[in-house]
Tab-separated table of C-alpha atoms in Angstrom:
chain	number	residue	atom	x	y	z
A	15	MET	CA	169.879	-16.100	72.004
A	16	GLY	CA	169.107	-12.514	73.021
A	17	ILE	CA	171.284	-9.418	72.763
A	18	VAL	CA	171.494	-7.044	75.714
A	19	LEU	CA	173.315	-3.856	76.596
A	20	GLY	CA	176.201	-4.409	78.964
A	21	SER	CA	177.929	-2.053	81.374
A	22	ASN	CA	178.473	1.419	80.007
A	23	ARG	CA	179.503	4.918	80.954
A	24	TYR	CA	180.118	8.226	79.276
A	25	GLY	CA	181.685	11.565	80.097
A	26	LYS	CA	183.935	14.438	79.149
A	27	ALA	CA	187.593	13.497	78.982
A	28	GLU	CA	190.602	15.699	79.620
A	29	THR	CA	189.196	19.096	80.496
A	30	ARG	CA	192.205	21.309	81.143
A	31	VAL	CA	191.602	23.853	83.888
A	32	VAL	CA	194.101	26.245	85.459
A	33	ARG	CA	193.160	28.099	88.639
A	34	VAL	CA	195.192	31.108	89.810
A	35	ASP	CA	194.706	32.316	93.388
A	36	ARG	CA	195.985	35.860	93.856
A	37	ASP	CA	197.110	36.865	97.335
A	38	GLY	CA	198.701	40.229	96.743
A	39	ASP	CA	201.926	39.805	94.809
A	40	ARG	CA	202.168	36.091	95.602
A	41	HIS	CA	200.049	33.856	93.382
A	42	THR	CA	199.270	30.144	93.659
A	43	LEU	CA	198.774	27.964	90.585
A	44	ARG	CA	196.820	24.713	90.170
A	45	ASP	CA	196.968	23.034	86.747
A	46	LEU	CA	194.659	20.038	86.261
A	47	ASN	CA	193.503	17.691	83.520
A	48	VAL	CA	190.056	16.455	84.601
A	49	SER	CA	188.144	13.487	83.145
A	50	VAL	CA	184.543	12.752	84.115
A	51	ALA	CA	182.761	9.407	83.617
A	52	LEU	CA	179.117	8.876	84.578
A	53	GLY	CA	176.883	5.818	84.696
A	54	GLY	CA	173.311	4.995	85.629
A	55	ASP	CA	169.926	4.838	83.897
A	56	LEU	CA	171.281	5.234	80.377
A	57	ALA	CA	169.783	2.277	78.517
A	58	ALA	CA	167.301	4.387	76.534
A	59	THR	CA	169.923	6.546	74.864
A	60	HIS	CA	171.701	3.416	73.622
A	61	LEU	CA	168.641	1.444	72.589
A	62	THR	CA	166.224	4.079	71.272
A	63	GLY	CA	168.175	7.330	71.077
A	64	ASP	CA	166.095	8.909	73.870
A	65	ASN	CA	168.460	11.357	75.573
A	66	GLY	CA	166.147	12.287	78.434
A	67	THR	CA	168.511	10.907	81.081
A	68	VAL	CA	171.764	12.151	79.525
A	69	LEU	CA	173.645	15.095	81.008
A	70	PRO	CA	175.637	16.460	78.035
A	71	THR	CA	179.381	16.106	78.223
A	72	ASP	CA	179.624	19.809	77.386
A	73	THR	CA	177.714	20.497	80.602
A	74	GLN	CA	180.211	18.359	82.480
A	75	LYS	CA	183.045	20.431	81.048
A	76	ASN	CA	181.329	23.651	82.069
A	77	THR	CA	180.789	22.288	85.569
A	78	VAL	CA	184.530	21.735	85.946
A	79	TYR	CA	185.205	25.371	85.076
A	80	ALA	CA	182.358	26.712	87.232
A	81	PHE	CA	183.435	24.663	90.255
A	82	ALA	CA	187.033	25.860	89.825
A	83	ARG	CA	185.718	29.414	90.117
A	84	ARG	CA	183.078	28.831	92.788
A	85	TYR	CA	184.991	26.543	95.135
A	86	GLY	CA	188.612	26.916	94.078
A	87	ILE	CA	190.993	23.965	93.876
A	88	ALA	CA	192.349	23.219	97.331
A	89	THR	CA	193.721	19.832	96.242
A	90	ALA	CA	193.044	17.512	93.325
A	91	GLU	CA	191.384	15.021	95.656
A	92	GLU	CA	188.989	17.544	97.218
A	93	PHE	CA	188.095	19.026	93.832
A	94	GLY	CA	187.378	15.547	92.495
A	95	LEU	CA	185.141	14.772	95.469
A	96	LEU	CA	183.091	17.916	94.835
A	97	LEU	CA	182.559	16.950	91.202
A	98	ALA	CA	181.831	13.271	91.865
A	99	ARG	CA	179.194	14.032	94.465
A	100	HIS	CA	177.623	16.815	92.419
A	101	PHE	CA	176.904	14.731	89.321
A	102	VAL	CA	175.307	11.856	91.252
A	103	ASP	CA	173.451	13.905	93.844
A	104	SER	CA	172.038	16.433	91.362
A	105	GLN	CA	170.849	14.032	88.617
A	106	PRO	CA	168.409	11.180	89.463
A	107	SER	CA	169.433	9.225	86.366
A	108	ILE	CA	173.121	9.275	87.296
A	109	THR	CA	173.954	6.757	90.010
A	110	ARG	CA	177.724	6.521	89.845
A	111	SER	CA	180.582	8.792	88.914
A	112	ARG	CA	184.304	8.551	88.438
A	113	ILE	CA	186.620	11.554	88.316
A	114	ASP	CA	190.198	11.098	87.114
A	115	ILE	CA	192.562	14.006	87.613
A	116	GLU	CA	196.130	14.540	86.523
A	117	GLN	CA	197.872	17.490	88.144
A	118	TYR	CA	200.855	19.168	86.524
A	119	ALA	CA	203.540	20.601	88.773
A	120	TRP	CA	204.999	24.089	88.474
A	121	GLN	CA	208.114	25.381	90.240
A	122	ARG	CA	207.859	28.839	91.755
A	123	LEU	CA	210.343	31.337	90.344
A	124	GLY	CA	208.917	34.393	92.047
A	125	GLY	CA	205.740	35.839	93.428
A	126	HIS	CA	203.899	35.345	90.150
A	127	SER	CA	206.416	33.497	87.986
A	128	PHE	CA	206.527	29.731	87.464
A	129	GLN	CA	208.409	27.093	85.474
A	130	ARG	CA	206.731	23.868	84.388
A	131	ASP	CA	208.243	20.997	86.349
A	132	GLY	CA	209.353	18.113	84.143
A	133	ALA	CA	209.092	15.583	86.960
A	134	GLU	CA	206.233	13.199	87.658
A	135	SER	CA	202.564	14.097	87.469
A	136	ARG	CA	200.234	13.781	90.434
A	137	THR	CA	196.956	11.912	89.936
A	138	ALA	CA	193.664	11.419	91.761
A	139	THR	CA	190.692	9.139	91.107
A	140	ILE	CA	187.363	9.608	92.885
A	141	ARG	CA	184.590	6.983	92.692
A	142	TYR	CA	181.130	7.754	94.055
A	143	GLY	CA	177.999	5.653	93.948
A	144	GLY	CA	175.571	7.698	96.005
A	145	THR	CA	176.615	6.155	99.316
A	146	GLY	CA	180.076	4.661	99.029
A	147	VAL	CA	182.894	7.020	98.052
A	148	GLU	CA	186.530	6.190	97.392
A	149	VAL	CA	189.593	8.405	97.076
A	150	CYS	CA	192.696	7.142	95.312
A	151	ALA	CA	195.724	9.368	94.913
A	152	GLY	CA	198.768	8.638	92.825
A	153	LEU	CA	201.666	9.675	90.694
A	154	THR	CA	203.008	8.721	87.304
A	155	GLY	CA	206.358	9.151	85.611
A	156	LEU	CA	208.572	9.265	88.724
A	157	VAL	CA	211.892	8.186	87.183
A	158	LEU	CA	214.337	6.572	89.633
A	159	LEU	CA	217.702	4.891	89.113
A	160	ASN	CA	220.162	2.973	91.287
A	161	SER	CA	223.562	2.572	89.658
A	162	THR	CA	224.421	-0.452	91.869
A	163	ASP	CA	223.001	-2.586	94.696
A	164	SER	CA	220.902	-4.539	92.223
A	165	GLU	CA	221.330	-8.081	90.922
A	166	PHE	CA	219.300	-10.596	88.944
A	167	ARG	CA	220.156	-14.272	89.028
A	168	GLY	CA	218.786	-17.685	89.952
A	169	TYR	CA	215.867	-17.396	87.528
A	170	LEU	CA	214.276	-20.030	85.317
A	171	THR	CA	216.020	-20.853	82.046
A	172	ASP	CA	214.939	-22.729	78.956
A	173	ALA	CA	216.025	-23.236	75.360
A	174	TYR	CA	215.336	-19.575	74.558
A	175	THR	CA	217.144	-17.991	77.512
A	176	THR	CA	220.107	-15.819	76.556
A	177	LEU	CA	220.123	-13.333	79.441
A	178	PRO	CA	223.276	-13.721	81.552
A	179	GLU	CA	223.003	-13.582	85.304
A	180	THR	CA	224.388	-10.483	86.975
A	181	ASP	CA	225.299	-9.535	90.522
A	182	ASP	CA	225.700	-5.826	89.747
A	183	ARG	CA	223.393	-3.950	87.401
A	184	ILE	CA	221.692	-0.596	86.956
A	185	LEU	CA	218.100	-0.644	88.198
A	186	ALA	CA	215.915	2.087	86.724
A	187	THR	CA	212.171	2.566	86.501
A	188	ALA	CA	209.418	5.124	85.988
A	189	VAL	CA	207.048	4.650	88.916
A	190	ASP	CA	203.302	4.563	88.322
A	191	ALA	CA	201.631	4.373	91.751
A	192	HIS	CA	198.029	4.635	92.939
A	193	TRP	CA	197.076	4.409	96.590
A	194	ARG	CA	193.670	4.176	98.265
A	195	TYR	CA	192.827	6.053	101.437
A	196	ALA	CA	190.800	4.402	104.187
A	197	THR	CA	188.161	7.141	104.050
A	198	ALA	CA	187.215	10.052	101.812
A	199	GLU	CA	187.957	12.532	104.587
A	200	PRO	CA	191.189	14.496	104.115
A	201	PRO	CA	194.085	13.058	106.119
A	202	ALA	CA	194.940	14.848	109.367
A	203	ASP	CA	197.837	16.601	107.630
A	204	GLY	CA	195.869	17.222	104.413
A	205	PHE	CA	196.018	15.626	100.959
A	206	ASP	CA	199.029	17.684	99.849
A	207	ALA	CA	201.181	16.629	102.798
A	208	ALA	CA	199.986	13.029	102.485
A	209	TYR	CA	200.992	12.988	98.827
A	210	GLU	CA	204.484	14.256	99.632
A	211	ALA	CA	204.856	11.706	102.425
A	212	VAL	CA	203.883	8.811	100.161
A	213	ARG	CA	206.207	10.048	97.434
A	214	ASP	CA	209.062	10.343	99.935
A	215	ALA	CA	208.379	6.812	101.197
A	216	LEU	CA	208.455	5.390	97.666
A	217	VAL	CA	211.753	7.086	96.926
A	218	ALA	CA	213.304	6.131	100.268
A	219	ALA	CA	212.389	2.473	99.799
A	220	PHE	CA	213.782	2.414	96.269
A	221	VAL	CA	217.033	4.013	97.411
A	222	GLY	CA	217.403	1.895	100.542
A	223	THR	CA	216.559	-1.564	99.170
A	224	TYR	CA	219.259	-3.929	97.951
A	225	SER	CA	217.364	-5.381	95.018
A	226	ARG	CA	217.472	-9.008	93.942
A	227	SER	CA	214.555	-8.371	91.610
A	228	LEU	CA	212.355	-5.445	90.678
A	229	GLN	CA	209.487	-7.443	92.206
A	230	GLN	CA	211.271	-7.346	95.567
A	231	THR	CA	211.766	-3.602	95.214
A	232	LEU	CA	208.084	-3.120	94.364
A	233	TYR	CA	207.010	-4.876	97.543
A	234	ALA	CA	209.501	-2.909	99.639
A	235	MET	CA	208.138	0.350	98.237
A	236	GLY	CA	204.533	-0.602	98.940
A	237	GLN	CA	205.369	-1.886	102.394
A	238	ARG	CA	207.131	1.382	103.258
A	239	VAL	CA	204.121	3.439	102.232
A	240	LEU	CA	201.679	1.381	104.329
A	241	THR	CA	204.068	1.548	107.289
A	242	VAL	CA	204.434	5.328	107.333
A	243	ARG	CA	200.835	6.146	106.315
A	244	PRO	CA	198.202	4.387	108.454
A	245	ASP	CA	195.506	6.189	106.442
A	246	VAL	CA	196.516	4.330	103.244
A	247	VAL	CA	195.013	0.842	102.939
A	248	GLU	CA	196.295	-0.244	99.529
A	249	ILE	CA	198.844	0.776	96.918
A	250	ARG	CA	199.134	-0.463	93.351
A	251	LEU	CA	202.458	-0.129	91.581
A	252	ALA	CA	203.525	-0.550	87.972
A	253	LEU	CA	207.288	-0.475	87.480
A	254	PRO	CA	208.718	-0.718	83.962
A	255	ASN	CA	212.255	-2.041	83.996
A	256	LYS	CA	214.148	0.643	82.083
A	257	HIS	CA	216.986	-1.545	80.876
A	258	HIS	CA	220.540	-0.213	80.761
A	259	LEU	CA	222.661	-2.583	78.717
A	260	LEU	CA	226.426	-2.791	78.980
A	261	VAL	CA	228.071	-1.756	75.719
A	262	ASP	CA	230.641	-4.154	74.218
A	263	LEU	CA	233.771	-2.036	73.737
A	264	THR	CA	236.157	-4.894	72.948
A	265	PRO	CA	236.138	-4.103	69.176
A	266	PHE	CA	237.855	-0.846	70.127
A	267	GLY	CA	240.391	-2.431	72.452
A	268	LEU	CA	238.630	-1.071	75.523
A	269	ASP	CA	237.298	-2.723	78.645
A	270	ASN	CA	233.963	-1.747	80.161
A	271	PRO	CA	233.936	-2.206	83.949
A	272	ASN	CA	230.233	-1.403	84.362
A	273	SER	CA	230.678	2.188	83.228
A	274	VAL	CA	229.210	2.645	79.718
A	275	PHE	CA	225.629	1.622	78.978
A	276	VAL	CA	222.978	2.055	76.318
A	277	ALA	CA	219.562	3.044	77.670
A	278	ALA	CA	217.027	0.857	75.835
A	279	ASP	CA	213.503	2.236	75.763
A	280	ARG	CA	211.807	-0.920	74.399
A	281	PRO	CA	211.009	-3.683	74.767
A	282	TYR	CA	210.977	-3.552	78.559
A	283	GLY	CA	209.914	-5.692	81.453
A	284	LEU	CA	206.819	-4.469	83.296
A	285	ILE	CA	206.424	-5.429	86.937
A	286	GLU	CA	202.999	-4.807	88.516
A	287	GLY	CA	201.676	-5.565	91.955
A	288	THR	CA	199.428	-4.501	94.817
A	289	VAL	CA	200.426	-4.215	98.466
A	290	THR	CA	197.471	-4.088	100.830
A	291	ARG	CA	196.502	-4.374	104.461
A	292	ASP	CA	194.959	-7.754	105.216
A	293	ASP	CA	191.989	-6.085	106.929
A	294	ALA	CA	191.338	-3.504	104.187
A	295	ALA	CA	187.773	-3.093	103.003
A	296	PRO	CA	187.225	-4.101	99.380
A	297	ALA	CA	187.710	-1.367	96.820
A	298	LEU	CA	184.700	-0.012	94.988
A	299	GLY	CA	186.585	-0.988	91.850
A	300	GLN	CA	186.080	0.078	88.275
A	301	TRP	CA	182.775	-0.081	86.436
């Protein structure tokens, strides 16, 4: 039985780059965490230590900084496309690239003053294989809560079931969403506006859905995004169920009419799913 090298990739992870654009007294700030992963003709470096086809990860880091200066950072998606295409198109041994970007939000306090926003982070993933290119945008850590209009009942039970059914509960989650655009071209309204529209659709669906399960809410959120954004062909959602448990106050002679809860951070249910158009082209996928 032989031993062979399987799929592999390498790159520079989590290069922090901040770009400041100065337009008089009003400045614009972009704060990114960029990860590069490259694949291709890399067998020799694994099998014999020959590094002739390896572009150093330090070079990848430097490229991120140089591109931030040379081209600026219009959006995370466009910056990722520049990097993904550059590494494949400039190096014969590199045939595929993946760029993962997390963007940190800052609130403007003045012309050149900002406060770090503690809300969700914006993400982008670019995959490029020389011909096919794929742009996925996303967000992580969007914390949402409905204090009513949520129930959970009618589920399977067995000898180990202790969870009581409820027709009125708190539903809370921290949304992790990634959506794939139909093409790599910027949407007609631009990547920034598209991001805000998708975010608004996710929030609106969460707020407006009477939830019989978090699974139902997940589908409603994905369906809303695909309805309002024809340029999005698929959205993947991961929704942790951030449990809020009713506190027993009877030892203190007090009732608790759904008003006092303990927020439990773990363990938690994790609901994951993909909502897609039935005619969507297959994703390039991970490698």
